[in-house]
Amino acid sequence: MESDIQFMERALLLAQKAAIQNEIPVGAILTLNGALISEGQNSPISSCDPCAHAEIIALRSGATQLGNYRMPGTTLYVTLEPCIMCMGAIIHARVKRLVFGAYDPKTGAAVSCYNIGQDNLLNHHLEISGGICEIQSAALLKNFFREIRRKRTLS
């Protein structure tokens, strides 16, 4: 549990960097046997790429680092519960374990809206742990969107 918190804290730093770049603040870390393999932060706006979610970036980089699109034994740490697209990529990559911070009641595909990865409908199942550093992850998102609304009101 202690290493989960350490990796989530690192993912939170990436999420903060994304927020500074006016991206939705989400960060992701991919590990294997407790070692950092890759990381990513949201960048769909700056990259003009709807698939540039933090999870996808971390998985793409991880596949390159490992030399394989399958990543058994890995753990993916994400500050926000993944969406359907990201859960699909996580399943295809054969990630062993997903750890996320804030729950996403509107689009969360790990447990909130869908149960992808544990619903026995697919051939790969993974361990899912939500709510790790949830308060910090949720606060970062709330503050980000509050600031966007404030700026919209001023203009």
XYZ file of C-alpha atoms in Angstrom:
155
model
C 0.000 0.000 0.000
C 2.872 2.368 0.752
C 4.330 1.980 -2.763
C 0.824 2.540 -4.188
C 0.731 5.909 -2.458
C 4.236 6.812 -3.648
C 3.395 6.035 -7.265
C 0.080 7.869 -6.995
C 1.884 10.912 -5.611
C 4.142 10.839 -8.661
C 1.079 10.539 -10.909
C -0.410 13.548 -9.102
C 2.687 15.592 -10.004
C 2.108 14.699 -13.659
C -1.543 15.693 -13.312
C -0.461 19.064 -11.890
C 1.840 19.549 -14.902
C -1.096 18.807 -17.206
C -3.213 21.412 -15.397
C -0.489 24.024 -15.837
C -0.664 23.285 -19.571
C -4.469 23.782 -19.492
C -5.128 20.060 -19.906
C -7.526 18.161 -17.670
C -5.253 17.178 -14.755
C -4.742 13.442 -15.074
C -1.430 11.640 -14.638
C -0.483 7.994 -15.087
C 2.463 5.811 -14.078
C 3.197 2.299 -15.369
C 5.307 0.014 -13.191
C 6.665 -3.519 -13.367
C 7.862 -5.297 -10.237
C 7.860 -2.009 -8.341
C 10.017 -0.202 -10.926
C 8.859 2.760 -12.994
C 8.513 1.825 -16.675
C 6.771 4.880 -18.117
C 4.506 7.792 -17.348
C 2.037 10.067 -19.059
C -0.098 13.123 -18.531
C -3.219 14.259 -20.338
C -2.481 16.150 -23.541
C -5.375 15.776 -26.002
C -5.783 19.558 -26.385
C -2.133 20.452 -26.977
C -1.512 17.433 -29.214
C -4.842 17.687 -31.085
C -5.262 13.981 -30.329
C -8.469 12.716 -28.695
C -6.592 9.572 -27.646
C -3.829 11.434 -25.774
C -5.107 10.490 -22.329
C -2.503 9.976 -19.612
C -3.134 6.206 -19.551
C -2.700 5.810 -23.306
C 0.536 7.810 -23.288
C 1.928 5.724 -20.401
C 0.891 2.477 -22.106
C 2.394 3.462 -25.470
C 5.654 4.454 -23.854
C 5.621 1.322 -21.689
C 5.133 -0.914 -24.728
C 8.127 0.735 -26.377
C 10.251 0.368 -23.221
C 9.305 -3.300 -22.829
C 9.439 -4.077 -26.536
C 5.984 -5.652 -26.455
C 2.403 -4.438 -26.739
C 1.460 -6.937 -24.038
C 2.497 -5.883 -20.545
C 1.642 -8.725 -18.153
C 2.620 -8.164 -14.552
C 2.411 -4.377 -14.817
C 0.512 -1.975 -12.600
C -0.996 1.230 -13.966
C -1.515 4.113 -11.524
C -3.922 6.834 -12.668
C -5.225 9.859 -10.797
C -8.742 9.483 -12.268
C -10.788 6.359 -12.957
C -10.187 5.471 -16.628
C -12.753 5.999 -19.378
C -14.011 3.316 -21.770
C -11.232 3.975 -24.301
C -8.507 3.715 -21.703
C -9.992 0.595 -20.108
C -10.018 -1.019 -23.558
C -6.322 -0.240 -23.977
C -5.565 -1.487 -20.459
C -7.322 -4.773 -21.247
C -5.545 -5.196 -24.598
C -2.187 -4.457 -22.961
C -2.878 -7.182 -20.380
C -2.116 -4.890 -17.457
C -2.301 -6.947 -14.258
C -3.408 -4.247 -11.866
C -5.072 -0.838 -12.045
C -4.828 1.642 -9.167
C -6.704 4.910 -9.476
C -7.394 7.969 -7.349
C -10.680 9.778 -7.942
C -13.816 7.960 -9.017
C -15.510 9.293 -12.151
C -19.284 8.963 -11.720
C -19.974 10.288 -15.239
C -17.592 8.283 -17.426
C -15.630 5.913 -15.187
C -15.324 2.518 -16.845
C -13.524 0.555 -14.121
C -16.249 0.614 -11.461
C -18.445 3.732 -11.591
C -20.422 3.441 -14.850
C -19.016 0.198 -16.222
C -17.133 -2.721 -14.714
C -14.687 -3.369 -17.543
C -11.937 -5.720 -16.475
C -13.841 -7.523 -13.745
C -17.192 -8.248 -15.398
C -16.224 -11.657 -16.875
C -17.303 -10.482 -20.344
C -13.735 -10.243 -21.650
C -10.883 -12.731 -21.759
C -8.610 -10.630 -19.538
C -9.357 -9.640 -15.963
C -7.371 -7.321 -13.768
C -7.176 -6.286 -10.164
C -8.698 -2.854 -9.597
C -8.110 -0.645 -6.554
C -9.850 2.729 -6.476
C -9.682 5.641 -4.084
C -5.909 5.692 -3.528
C -5.033 9.376 -2.923
C -8.663 10.089 -3.812
C -8.907 13.355 -1.881
C -5.856 14.877 -3.581
C -6.900 13.612 -7.036
C -10.470 14.893 -6.702
C -9.324 18.254 -5.319
C -6.982 18.772 -8.258
C -9.834 18.148 -10.714
C -12.347 20.289 -8.804
C -9.934 23.203 -8.553
C -9.083 22.943 -12.252
C -12.714 23.070 -13.365
C -13.557 25.772 -10.818
C -10.804 27.937 -12.308
C -12.083 27.331 -15.850
C -15.595 28.400 -14.800
C -14.176 31.470 -13.035
C -12.241 32.526 -16.151
C -15.336 32.016 -18.304
C -17.340 34.252 -15.982
C -14.726 37.006 -16.185
C -14.579 37.066 -19.958
